[in-house]
Structure formats: structure tokens, C-alpha cells
XYZ file of C-alpha atoms in Angstrom:
577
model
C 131.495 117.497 125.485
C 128.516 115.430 126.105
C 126.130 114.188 123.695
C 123.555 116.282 124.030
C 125.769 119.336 124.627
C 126.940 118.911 121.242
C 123.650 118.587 119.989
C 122.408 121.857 121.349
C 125.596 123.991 120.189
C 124.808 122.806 116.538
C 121.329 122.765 116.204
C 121.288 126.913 118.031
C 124.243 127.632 115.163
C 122.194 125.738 112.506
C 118.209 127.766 113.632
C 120.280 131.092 112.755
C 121.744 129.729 109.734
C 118.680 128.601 108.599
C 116.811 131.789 109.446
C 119.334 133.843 108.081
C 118.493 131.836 104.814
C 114.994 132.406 104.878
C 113.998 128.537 105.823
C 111.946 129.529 108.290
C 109.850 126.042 108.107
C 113.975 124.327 108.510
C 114.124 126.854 111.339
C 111.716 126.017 113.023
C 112.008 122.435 113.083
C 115.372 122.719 114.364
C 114.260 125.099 116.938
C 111.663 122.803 118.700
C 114.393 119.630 118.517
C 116.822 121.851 120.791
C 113.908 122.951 123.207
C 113.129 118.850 123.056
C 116.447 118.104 123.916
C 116.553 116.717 127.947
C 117.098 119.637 130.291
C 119.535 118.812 133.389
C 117.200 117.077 135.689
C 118.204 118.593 138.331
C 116.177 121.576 137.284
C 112.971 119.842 136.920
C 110.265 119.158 139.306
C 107.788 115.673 139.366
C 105.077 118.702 138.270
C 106.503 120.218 135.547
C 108.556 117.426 134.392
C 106.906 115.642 131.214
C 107.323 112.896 128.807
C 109.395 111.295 131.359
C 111.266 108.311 129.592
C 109.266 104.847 130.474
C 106.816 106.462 133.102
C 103.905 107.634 130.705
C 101.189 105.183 129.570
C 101.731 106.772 125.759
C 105.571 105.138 125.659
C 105.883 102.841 123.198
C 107.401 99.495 125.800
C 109.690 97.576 123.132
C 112.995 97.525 121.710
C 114.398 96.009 118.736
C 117.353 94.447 117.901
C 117.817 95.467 114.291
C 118.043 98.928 114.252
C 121.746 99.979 116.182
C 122.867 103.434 114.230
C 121.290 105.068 117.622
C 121.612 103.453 121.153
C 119.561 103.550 123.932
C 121.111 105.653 126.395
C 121.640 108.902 123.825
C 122.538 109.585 120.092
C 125.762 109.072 118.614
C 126.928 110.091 115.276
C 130.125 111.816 113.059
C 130.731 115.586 113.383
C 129.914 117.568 110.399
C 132.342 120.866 110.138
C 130.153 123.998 110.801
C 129.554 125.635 107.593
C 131.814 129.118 107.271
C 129.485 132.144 106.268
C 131.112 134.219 103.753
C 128.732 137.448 103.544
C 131.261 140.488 104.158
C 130.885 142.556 101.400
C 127.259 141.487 100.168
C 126.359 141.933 103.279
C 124.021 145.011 103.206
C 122.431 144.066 99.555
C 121.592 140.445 101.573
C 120.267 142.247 104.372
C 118.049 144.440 102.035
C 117.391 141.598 99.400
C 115.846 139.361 102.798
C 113.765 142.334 103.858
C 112.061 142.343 100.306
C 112.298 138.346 100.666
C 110.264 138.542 103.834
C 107.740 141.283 102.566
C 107.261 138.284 99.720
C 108.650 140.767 96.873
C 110.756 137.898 95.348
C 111.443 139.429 91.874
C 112.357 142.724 93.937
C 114.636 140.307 96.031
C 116.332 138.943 93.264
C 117.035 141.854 91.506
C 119.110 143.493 94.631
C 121.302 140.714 94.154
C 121.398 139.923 90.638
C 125.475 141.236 90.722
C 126.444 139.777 93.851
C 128.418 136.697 93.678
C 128.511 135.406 97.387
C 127.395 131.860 98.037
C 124.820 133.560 100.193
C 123.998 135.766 97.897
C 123.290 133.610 95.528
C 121.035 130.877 97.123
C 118.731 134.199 98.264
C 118.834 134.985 94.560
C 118.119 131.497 93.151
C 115.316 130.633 96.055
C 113.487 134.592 95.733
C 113.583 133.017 91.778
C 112.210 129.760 92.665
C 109.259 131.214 95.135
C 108.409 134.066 92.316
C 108.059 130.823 90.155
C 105.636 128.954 92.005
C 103.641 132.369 93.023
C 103.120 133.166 89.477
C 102.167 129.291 88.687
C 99.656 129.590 91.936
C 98.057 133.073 89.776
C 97.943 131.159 87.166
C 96.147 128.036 88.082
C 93.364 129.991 90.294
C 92.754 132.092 87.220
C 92.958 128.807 84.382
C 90.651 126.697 86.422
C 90.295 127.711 90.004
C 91.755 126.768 93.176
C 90.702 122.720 92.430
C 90.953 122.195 88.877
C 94.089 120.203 86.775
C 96.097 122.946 84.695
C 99.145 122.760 82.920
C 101.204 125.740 84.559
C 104.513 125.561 85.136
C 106.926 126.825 87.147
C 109.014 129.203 84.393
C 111.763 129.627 86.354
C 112.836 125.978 86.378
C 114.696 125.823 83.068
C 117.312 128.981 83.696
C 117.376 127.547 88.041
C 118.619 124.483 86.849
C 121.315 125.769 83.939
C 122.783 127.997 86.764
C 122.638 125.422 89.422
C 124.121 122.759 87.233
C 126.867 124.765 86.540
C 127.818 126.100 89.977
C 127.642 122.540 91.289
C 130.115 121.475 87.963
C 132.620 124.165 88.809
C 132.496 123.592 93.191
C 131.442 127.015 93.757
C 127.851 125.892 95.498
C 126.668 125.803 98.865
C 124.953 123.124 101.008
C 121.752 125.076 100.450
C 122.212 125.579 96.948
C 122.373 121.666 96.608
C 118.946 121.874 98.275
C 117.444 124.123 95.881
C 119.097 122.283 92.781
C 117.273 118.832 94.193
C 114.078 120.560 94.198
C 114.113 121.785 90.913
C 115.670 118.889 89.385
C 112.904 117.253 91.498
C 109.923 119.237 89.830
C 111.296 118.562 86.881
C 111.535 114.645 86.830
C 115.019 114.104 86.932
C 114.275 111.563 90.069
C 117.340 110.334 90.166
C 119.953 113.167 89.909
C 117.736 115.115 92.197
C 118.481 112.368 95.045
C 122.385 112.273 94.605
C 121.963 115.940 94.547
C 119.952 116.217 98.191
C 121.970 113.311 99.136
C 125.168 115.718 98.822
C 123.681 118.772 100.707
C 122.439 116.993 103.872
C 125.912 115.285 104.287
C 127.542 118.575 103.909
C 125.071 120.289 105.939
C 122.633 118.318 107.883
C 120.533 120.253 110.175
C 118.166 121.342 107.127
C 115.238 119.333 107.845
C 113.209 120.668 104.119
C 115.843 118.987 102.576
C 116.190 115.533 104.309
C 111.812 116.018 103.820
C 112.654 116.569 99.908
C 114.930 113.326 100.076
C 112.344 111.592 102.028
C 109.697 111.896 98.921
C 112.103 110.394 96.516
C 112.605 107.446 98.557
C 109.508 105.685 97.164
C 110.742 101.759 97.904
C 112.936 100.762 101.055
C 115.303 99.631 98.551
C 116.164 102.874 96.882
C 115.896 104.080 100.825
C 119.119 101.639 101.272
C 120.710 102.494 98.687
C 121.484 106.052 100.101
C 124.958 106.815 100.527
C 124.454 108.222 103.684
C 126.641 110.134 106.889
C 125.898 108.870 110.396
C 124.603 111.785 111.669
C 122.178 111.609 114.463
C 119.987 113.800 111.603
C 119.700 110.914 109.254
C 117.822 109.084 112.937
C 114.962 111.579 112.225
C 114.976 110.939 108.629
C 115.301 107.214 108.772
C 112.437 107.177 111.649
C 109.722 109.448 109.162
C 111.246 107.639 106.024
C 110.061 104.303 107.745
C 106.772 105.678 108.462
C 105.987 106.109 105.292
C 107.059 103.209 103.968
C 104.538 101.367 106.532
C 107.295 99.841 108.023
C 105.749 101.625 111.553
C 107.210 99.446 114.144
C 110.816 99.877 112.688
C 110.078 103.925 112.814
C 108.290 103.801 116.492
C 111.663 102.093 117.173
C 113.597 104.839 115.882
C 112.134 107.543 117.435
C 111.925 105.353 121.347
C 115.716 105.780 120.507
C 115.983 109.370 119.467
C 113.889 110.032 123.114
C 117.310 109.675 124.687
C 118.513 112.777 123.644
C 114.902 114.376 122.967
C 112.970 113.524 125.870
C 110.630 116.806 125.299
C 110.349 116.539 121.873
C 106.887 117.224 120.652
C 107.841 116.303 116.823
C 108.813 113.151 118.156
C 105.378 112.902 119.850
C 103.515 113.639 117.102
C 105.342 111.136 115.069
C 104.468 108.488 117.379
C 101.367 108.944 117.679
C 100.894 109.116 113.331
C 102.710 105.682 113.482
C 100.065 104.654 116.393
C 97.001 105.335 114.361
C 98.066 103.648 111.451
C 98.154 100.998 113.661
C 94.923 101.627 114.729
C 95.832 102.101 118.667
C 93.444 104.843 119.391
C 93.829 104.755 122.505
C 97.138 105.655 122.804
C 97.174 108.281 119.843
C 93.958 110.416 121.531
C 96.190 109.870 125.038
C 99.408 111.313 123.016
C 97.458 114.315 121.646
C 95.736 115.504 124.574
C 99.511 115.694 126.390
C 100.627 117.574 123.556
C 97.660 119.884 123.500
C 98.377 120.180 127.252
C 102.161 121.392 126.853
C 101.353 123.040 123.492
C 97.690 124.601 123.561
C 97.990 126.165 120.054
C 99.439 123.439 118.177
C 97.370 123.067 115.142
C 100.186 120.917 113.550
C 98.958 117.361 113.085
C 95.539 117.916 115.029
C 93.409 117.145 111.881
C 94.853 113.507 113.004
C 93.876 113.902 116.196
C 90.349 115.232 114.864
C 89.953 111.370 112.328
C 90.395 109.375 115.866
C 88.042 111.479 117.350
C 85.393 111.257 114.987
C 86.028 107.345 114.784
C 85.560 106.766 118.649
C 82.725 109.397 117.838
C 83.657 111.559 120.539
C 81.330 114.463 119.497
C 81.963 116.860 122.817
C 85.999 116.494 122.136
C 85.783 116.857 118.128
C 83.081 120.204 118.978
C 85.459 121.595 121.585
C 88.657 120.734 118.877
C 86.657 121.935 116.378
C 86.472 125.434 118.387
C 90.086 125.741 119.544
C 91.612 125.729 115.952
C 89.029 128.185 114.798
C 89.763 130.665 117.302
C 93.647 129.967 117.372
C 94.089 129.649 113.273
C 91.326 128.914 111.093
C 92.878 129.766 108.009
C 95.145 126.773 108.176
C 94.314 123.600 106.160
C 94.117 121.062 109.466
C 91.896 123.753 111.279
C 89.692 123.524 108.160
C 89.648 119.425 107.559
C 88.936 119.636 111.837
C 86.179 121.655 111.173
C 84.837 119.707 108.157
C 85.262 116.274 110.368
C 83.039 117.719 112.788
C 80.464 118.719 110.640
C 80.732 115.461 109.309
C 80.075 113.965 111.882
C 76.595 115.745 112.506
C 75.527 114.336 109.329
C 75.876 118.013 107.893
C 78.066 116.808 104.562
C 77.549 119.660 102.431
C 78.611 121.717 105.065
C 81.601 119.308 105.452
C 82.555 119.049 101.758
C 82.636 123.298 102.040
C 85.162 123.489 104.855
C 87.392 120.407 102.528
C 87.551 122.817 99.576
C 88.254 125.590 102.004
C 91.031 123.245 103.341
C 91.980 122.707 99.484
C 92.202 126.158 98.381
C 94.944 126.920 101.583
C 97.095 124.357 100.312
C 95.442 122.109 96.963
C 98.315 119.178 97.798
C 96.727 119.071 101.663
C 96.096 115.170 101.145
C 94.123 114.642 104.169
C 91.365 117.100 102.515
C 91.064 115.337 99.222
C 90.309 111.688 100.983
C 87.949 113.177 103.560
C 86.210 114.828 100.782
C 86.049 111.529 98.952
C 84.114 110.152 102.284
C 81.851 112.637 102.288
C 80.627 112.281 98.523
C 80.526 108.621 99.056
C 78.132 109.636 102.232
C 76.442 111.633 99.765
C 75.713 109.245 96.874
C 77.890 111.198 94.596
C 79.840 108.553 93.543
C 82.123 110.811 90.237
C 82.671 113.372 92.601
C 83.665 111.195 95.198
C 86.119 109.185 92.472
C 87.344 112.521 91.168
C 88.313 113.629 94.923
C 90.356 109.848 95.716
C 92.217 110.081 92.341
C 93.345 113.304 93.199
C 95.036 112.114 96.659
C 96.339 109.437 94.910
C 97.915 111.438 92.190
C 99.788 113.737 95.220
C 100.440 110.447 97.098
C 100.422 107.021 95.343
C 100.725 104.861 99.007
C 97.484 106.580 100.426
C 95.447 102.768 101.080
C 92.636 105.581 102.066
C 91.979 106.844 98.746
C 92.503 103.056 97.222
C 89.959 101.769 99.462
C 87.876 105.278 98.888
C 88.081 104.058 94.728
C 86.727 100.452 95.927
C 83.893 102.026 97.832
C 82.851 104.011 95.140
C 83.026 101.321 92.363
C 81.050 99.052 94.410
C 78.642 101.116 94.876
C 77.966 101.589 90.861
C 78.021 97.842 91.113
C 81.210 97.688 89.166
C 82.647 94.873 91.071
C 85.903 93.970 89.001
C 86.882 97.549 89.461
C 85.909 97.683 93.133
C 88.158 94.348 93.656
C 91.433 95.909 92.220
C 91.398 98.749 94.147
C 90.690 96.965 97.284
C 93.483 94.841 96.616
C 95.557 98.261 96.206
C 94.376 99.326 99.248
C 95.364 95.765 101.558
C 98.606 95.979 99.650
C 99.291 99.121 101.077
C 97.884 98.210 104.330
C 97.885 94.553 104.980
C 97.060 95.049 108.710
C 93.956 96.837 108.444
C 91.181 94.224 108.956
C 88.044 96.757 107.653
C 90.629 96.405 103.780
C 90.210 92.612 104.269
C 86.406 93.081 105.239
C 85.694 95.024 102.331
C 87.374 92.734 100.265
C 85.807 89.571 101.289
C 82.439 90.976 100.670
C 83.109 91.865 96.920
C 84.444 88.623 96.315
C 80.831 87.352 98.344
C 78.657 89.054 95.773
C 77.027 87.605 93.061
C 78.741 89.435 90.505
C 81.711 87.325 91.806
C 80.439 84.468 93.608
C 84.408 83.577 94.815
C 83.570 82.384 97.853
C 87.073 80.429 98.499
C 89.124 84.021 98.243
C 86.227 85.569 100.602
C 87.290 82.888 103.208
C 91.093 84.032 102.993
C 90.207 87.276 103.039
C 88.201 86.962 106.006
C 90.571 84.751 107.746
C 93.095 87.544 107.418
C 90.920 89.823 108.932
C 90.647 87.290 111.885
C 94.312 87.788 111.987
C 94.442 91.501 112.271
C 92.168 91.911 115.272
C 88.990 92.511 113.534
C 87.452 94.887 116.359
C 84.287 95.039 114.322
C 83.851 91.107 114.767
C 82.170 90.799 111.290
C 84.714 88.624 109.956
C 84.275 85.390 112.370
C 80.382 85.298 111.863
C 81.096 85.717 107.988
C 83.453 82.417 107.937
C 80.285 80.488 110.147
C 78.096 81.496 107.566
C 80.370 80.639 104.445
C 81.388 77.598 105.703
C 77.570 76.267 106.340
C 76.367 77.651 102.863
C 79.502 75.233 101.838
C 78.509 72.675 103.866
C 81.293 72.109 106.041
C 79.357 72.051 108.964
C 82.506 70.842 110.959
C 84.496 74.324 110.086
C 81.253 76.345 110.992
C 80.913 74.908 114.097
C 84.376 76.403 114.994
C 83.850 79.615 113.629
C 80.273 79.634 115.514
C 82.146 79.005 118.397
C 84.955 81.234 118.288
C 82.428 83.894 117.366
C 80.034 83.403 120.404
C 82.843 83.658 122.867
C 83.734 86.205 121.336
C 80.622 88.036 121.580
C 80.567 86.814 125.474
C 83.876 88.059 126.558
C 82.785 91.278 124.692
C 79.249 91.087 126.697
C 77.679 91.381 123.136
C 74.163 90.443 122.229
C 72.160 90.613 119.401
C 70.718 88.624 116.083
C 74.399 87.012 115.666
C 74.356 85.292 119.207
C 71.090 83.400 118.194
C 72.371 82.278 114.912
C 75.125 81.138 116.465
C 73.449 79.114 119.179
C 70.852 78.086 116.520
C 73.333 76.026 114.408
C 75.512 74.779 117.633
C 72.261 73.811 118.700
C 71.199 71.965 115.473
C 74.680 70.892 114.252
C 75.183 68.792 117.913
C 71.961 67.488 117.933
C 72.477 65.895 114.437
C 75.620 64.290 115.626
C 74.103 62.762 118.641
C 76.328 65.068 121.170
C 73.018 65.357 122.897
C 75.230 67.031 126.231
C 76.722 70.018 124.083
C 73.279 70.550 122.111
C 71.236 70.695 124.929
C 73.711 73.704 126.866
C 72.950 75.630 123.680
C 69.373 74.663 123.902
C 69.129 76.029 127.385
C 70.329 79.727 126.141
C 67.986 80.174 123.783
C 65.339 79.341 126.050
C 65.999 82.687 127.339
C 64.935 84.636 124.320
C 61.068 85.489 123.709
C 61.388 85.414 119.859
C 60.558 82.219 117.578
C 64.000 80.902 118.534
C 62.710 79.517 122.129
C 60.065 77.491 120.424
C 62.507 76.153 117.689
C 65.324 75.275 121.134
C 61.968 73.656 122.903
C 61.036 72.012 119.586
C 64.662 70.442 119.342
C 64.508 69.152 123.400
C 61.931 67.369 122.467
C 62.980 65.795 119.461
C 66.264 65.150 121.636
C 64.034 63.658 124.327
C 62.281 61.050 122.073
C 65.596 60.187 119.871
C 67.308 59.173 123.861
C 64.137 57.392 124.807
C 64.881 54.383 122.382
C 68.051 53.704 124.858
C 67.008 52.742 127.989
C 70.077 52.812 129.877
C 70.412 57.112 128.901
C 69.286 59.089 131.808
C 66.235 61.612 129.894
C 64.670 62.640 133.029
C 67.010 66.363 132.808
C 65.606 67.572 129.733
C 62.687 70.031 130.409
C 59.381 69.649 129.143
């Protein structure tokens, strides 16, 4: 049996497993893998052939050497025994307990199978418990504080989950999913630790459950409790490694993973999707809009992931494509959290921020942990001078995810602009930490350090020379080392940077107030070393401006002309009048 055979038998066994279970998120998941798994080619047509391996401009075109649990040509792993279901006499209490389950009557669910002792039976009971839990803590927080506000409610069915759980697991009489359920409450309740040797044991048991390698994937805060997983070769624990890496900002190891998994998954649009998330936090924009338009293409009512696709948008500040976004969510979903942050980019945008800021707290009372909503809405109070609100919003991201650099650097924007500078500086260095190839962090940084408050200029200089470093596109940081470096007086470093920055600006066809200071000091700094040659070339350009700068270029011709005129044997007779 081939590869990929294999892969489809287990994954269609696993999507009724999982349904059957009530994972319906799981489900899914597995369901779009085994349509992404490569189709004999035969079949296919040039036309309706896509994502074909190495011919699309959105394929990522390396390879490394490091990462060998998946080969090139396909996916290889151990077999995991298909799990045996055991529902023959509980069968029609299951089959009513999942109709209440489904009609989201979990208490009702529960109760059907409160005497049933069937493994199946009793991760239905345990999970209708779980979901009753966190429906009643939901009630509870809306009506403490609203949708937005801190509370202390809790889920109350924790305590007698995890006594049951614990002992099912002690005596060998739980499930795969069971395991899953027990790391999730053992999760919510802090016990970090157990609740990863716990998830650890259910996906190598049973690995097709994605929620539960996703559960696993949160614990894994450091790569070094990430390698410290006792973990089956399953092709599975490819996906999870891949998103794991992402993550963990390690994105070229993760685009790496997933250019492998393609082997198998050629039509995967998870996999897409996941390349293009590790694209934009490289800042390739290019490629990520390219990515999302094919998957918008093959998938027109994908709202997954398109509140991404909507941040690249409004950063190239492609209004017509965020408007006509904007529209296609609302009409295929709006009451999903991305369709709202889409909506609230676009509005942003505009300039209309209150309007934004509504469609955020829209986005926040669909799902209050959607972390995308909580930074945008940061931006937006920033944009709106309301700098507690806009601190209240980032520390909120932060607390549901402690690696977003976007809320760090939020917190550094808003402390610098209450002119709290010491403040501003820590949680810029948070943010570069985080993301230490993101050249705007280094930018940001530099320019605290710059201000008086501060006055380091030294640490702006290696700040702004690792901006240099990660392609600042924004071309702020080589005119700010010219400038540094000449306050210093190092007129010998500032000539480089001058230089670097005008061709820059000429290979970029850029003009503007930053050419002429550039050409200004070349101008002035050659002169005064008697490189009469190179001064005058820079002297010539700014004859071609109208402003006071011609009359300071003609000013230093002249001055040029007389110093050469006390050495007879210099040729003068090329410098203009």
C-alpha cells in the first residue's frame, strides 16, 4: 500500500471517528487533509490542476538539511493500530445522548448517559460536562462584567472532570479521547506539566485528533520543552512540528516542514494557509496576498485566516481589495470573529476608528480570546489618542498570548507617547526579542534611545544598524546612522552612511528632503578634504534643485574654484561659474 493510500484509509476512518465523537472542529481538519492529499494525476487536467509542486510563484524554493523525519518525495511514519469502537449495547443512549449533544443540551446529554459505562459513553458524558462548564462560565462572565471585562468565573465542572479522569486513566480503563479531555482540564487548571504527558499519551495512541496535538501545541512554550516530547513518528506529529515551529518564530524551519508535507498534500489548503502565516511574519507580502487570492480562488467562502489576508492588505493599502474583502465575509459569515476584525481593518483604514474599534468588540464578544481583535483594537486607540484604552486592549493580547511582539511593541507605542520613555524602551525590547527580524521593532527602538529623555545615542546606532540588517524597506534607518554619526562627528562614518543611503534612494528612484541632505554633506565633507573631483559630482546635482540648496552647491564651486587657483598646474577651467 502506497503512502498516500495509507494516508487516505486512516484519515476517512479517523473524520467518522471523530464525528461520531462530536469533534467536529478535529473532523474537519482531518477532512480537508484527505481532500489535500494528491489525486492520481492522471485524472487531472493543466486547468483544473492546482498547487502544482514547484510550478507556482507562491512555492517556497529551498530545502533544508536539518529537518529528515519527512522526505521529499512523500511522508513516512509508524502505523498506529486503528482504535476498536466498543458501543454495542450503549449504543442507542449514545445515539440519543449526541442528538441532545448536537442540539447543545449538554446537561440533558450527560444525564442519558450518566449509567452507561462504555469508553464511548463516557468521553460523551465527560465532554457534554466539560462544554455545560464553560457555557455556564460564558453566562456568567457576560452577566459579572460583560462580554470584555476580567471576572473570576470558573469552570465548576473541573474539580469532579478531573477526579473521574484521574482515576480512569490510574485503573487503564480510558480512551485516547478521554486522555484529550483529561489534558484540557488538567490544562485549565495549571497542572502544565501533567497535562502534557497526558496529551502526549492520547496523540500517540490516537493521532489523527488534530484539537489535541493544538492543546499540546500551547503547552510547548520553549523549543526545549518542544524537544523534550516523547514523541511517535507519525506523519501527524509533521503537522504539529511544522505549526509548533511557527509559533516558536522559528518560520523557516516550519515553511520547511510543510514544503515536505506537500508531497503527500499537494492540495492542501491548511498547508497553504500555514505558509502564507509563516510568509507574513516574514514580511513577504507579496507572496502571502499571491497565496490568499489562490486560496480564495479554489475556496471562495473561506473566512478561515482571511483577517490575515485583510492586515497585508491594509499595509500595501490596497483599499479596492480590503472594500471588496470586506464585502465577501459579510455576505458569506459576518458573525464570525475574522469577518468582523476584516471589517474593522477596513474601516480603519478610511480613517473611520470609532467605527473600527465597534466592529473589534463585535469581533471580541464572538470569541473574547480572538487575539487578532485585541491588538488591532490597541492600534486603533493609539490612532485615537487614547493611550489607557489602548494599554488596556495590548495587555489583554498579551495575557491570552505572551509571544505576541504586536502587543509588546503596541505597549512601547503607547508609553512613548505619555513620554514615559523607560517604560516605552522595555517593551520595545520585548517586542525585538520576540521578533528580531522586524526592522520597524529596531526603528522604534533606536528612536527612544535618540530622545532626550535618553540621549543613548551609541545603542540607537546598534539598533539602527540592525535594522540595516533586516531590510529596512522604510529606508529610515540608513539616513538615521548619517545623521548620528555627523552630530558625533565622525564625519568619515557619515559619509558612508550618506552614501549607502543616496544609492539607495537612486536604485529606489526616490527623491525628496533626504537626497539633498545627503548630497549637502557629500558635498561639504569632500570639499573639506580637498577631494575637489568627488565634491564637485555632488555639486553638480544639486544644481538641479530650485531651493536654497543650488545657491549653497554654487557658493561651494566657487569657494572650490579659488582654493585650486593657488596651484597653477590644477586644471580650474571645468568648474562653472
Amino acid at each position: 500500500m502506497s503512502s498516500k493510500e495509507s494516508c487516505r484509509n486512516e484519515l476517512r476512518t479517523a473524520i467518522r471517528q471523530l464525528s461520531d465523537r462530536c469533534l467536529y472542529s478535529a473532523s474537519k481538519w482531518a477532512a480537508e487533509q484527505l481532500v489535500g492529499i494528491e489525486q492520481d494525476p492522471a485524472k487531472f487536467t493543466p486547468a483544473n490542476t492546482r498547487f502544482h509542486r514547484g510550478s507556482s510563484s507562491i512555492r517556497r524554493r529551498f530545502r533544508t538539511n536539518d529537518i529528515t523525519s519527512t522526505p521529499a518525495a512523500g511522508v513516512s511514519y509508524v502505523s498506529t493500530p486503528v482504535m476498536e469502537e466498543d458501543e454495542i449495547m450503549d449504543g442507542d443512549f449514545y445515539l440519543l445522548a449526541k442528538s441532545y449533544f448536537d442540539c447543545r443540551e449538554y446537561k440533558r446529554a450527560a444525564h442519558v448517559l450518566r449509567d452507561q459505562t462504555a469508553k464511548k459513553s463516557v468521553f460523551l458524558r465527560c465532554y457534554a460536562l466539560y462544554l455545560a462548564g464553560e457555557k455556564r462560565k460564558e453566562e456568567e462572565m457576560i452577566e459579572l462584567e460583560g462580554p470584555l471585562g476580567k471576572t473570576g468565573a470558573v469552570n465548576r465542572e473541573l474539580v469532579s472532570l478531573e477526579r473521574e479522569l484521574s482515576t480512569l486513566r490510574k485503573n487503564g480503563t480510558i480512551d485516547p479521547f478521554g486522555l484529550y479531555l483529561y489534558g484540557i482540564v488538567l490544562k485549565e487548571k495549571g497542572s502544565e506539566n501533567l497535562a502534557r504527558s497526558v496529551l502526549v499519551e492520547s496523540v500517540n495512541n490516537y493521532p489523527w485528533n488534530w484539537d489535541a496535538w493544538s492543546k499540546l501545541q500551547s503547552l510547548c512554550t520553549t523549543i526545549d520543552i518542544l524537544n523534550s516530547l516523547n514523541l511517535n513518528n507519525h506523519w501527524m506529529k509533521d503537522f504539529f512540528l511544522a505549526s509548533a515551529y511557527q509559533e516558536l518564530r522559528m518560520h523557516n524551519e516550519s515553511l520547511a516542514k510543510y514544503e515536505y508535507l506537500q508531497g503527500t498534500f499537494s492540495f492542501s489548503n491548511y498547508i497553504q494557509a500555514q505558509i502564507a502565516k509563516a510568509q507574513y511574519s516574514l514580511r513577504e507580502f507579496e507572496t502571502v496576498e499571491a497565496i490568499f487570492e489562490e486560496l480564495l480562488r479554489n475556496d471562495p467562502y473561506r473566512v478561515e485566516d482571511m483577517d490575515m489576508y485583510s492586515n497585508v492588505l491594509y499595509a500595501k493599502e490596497c483599499f479596492s481589495a480590503l472594500s471588496y474583502l470586506a464585502h465577501r465575509v459579510f455576505t458569506t459569515d459576518k458573525y464570525r470573529p475574522e469577518s468582523c476584525c476584516i471589517i474593522g481593518n477596513y474601516y480603519s483604514l478610511k480613517g473611520q476608528h470609532e467605527k473600527s474599534v465597534l466592529y473589534f468588540k463585535r469581533a471580541l464578544k464572538l470569541d473574547k480570546n480572538f487575539l487578532s481583535a485585541w491588538t488591532l483594537m490597541g492600534h486603533e486607540f493609539v490612532e485615537m489618542k487614547n493611550t489607557p484604552a489602548a494599554v488596556d486592549a495590548y495587555r489583554r493580547a498579551i495575557d491570552i498570548n505572551p509571544c505576541d511582539y504586536r502587543a509588546w511593541y503596541g505597549l512601547g507605542q503607547a508609553y512613548e507617547m505619555m513620554g514615559m520613555r523607560f517604560y516605552a524602551l522595555h517593551y520595545f525590547k520585548k517586542s525585538v526579542f520576540l521578533q528580531p527580524n522586524d526592522s520597524r521593532l529596531w526603528i522604534a527602538m533606536a528612536k527612544c534611545y535618540e530622545t532626550d529623555q535618553l540621549n543613548m545615542l551609541e545603542e540607537a546606532i546598534k539598533c539602527y544598524k540592525r535594522a540595516v540588517n533586516c531590510n529596512d524597506r522604510e529606508a529610515i534607518a540608513l539616513h538615521q546612522l548619517a545623521k548620528l554619526h555627523h552630530e558625533l562627528g565622525r564625519s568619515e562614518e557619515a559619509a558612508f552612511y550618506y552614501k549607502k543611503d543616496l544609492e539607495s534612494m537612486e536604485d529606489e528612484e526616490r527623491e525628496g528632503p533626504n537626497m539633498v541632505e545627503a548630497l549637502l554633506f557629500l558635498a561639504t565633507h569632500y570639499k573639506n578634504q580637498k577631494r575637489f573631483e568627488e565634491a564637485e559630482v555632488y555639486c553638480t546635482r544639486l544644481l538641479d534643485y530650485t531651493g536654497p540648496e543650488k545657491e549653497t552647491a554654487k557658493s561651494l564651486l566657487r569657494g572650490m574654484r579659488i582654493t585650486q587657483s593657488s596651484f597653477p598646474s590644477m586644471d580650474v577651467e571645468h568648474f562653472p561659474p
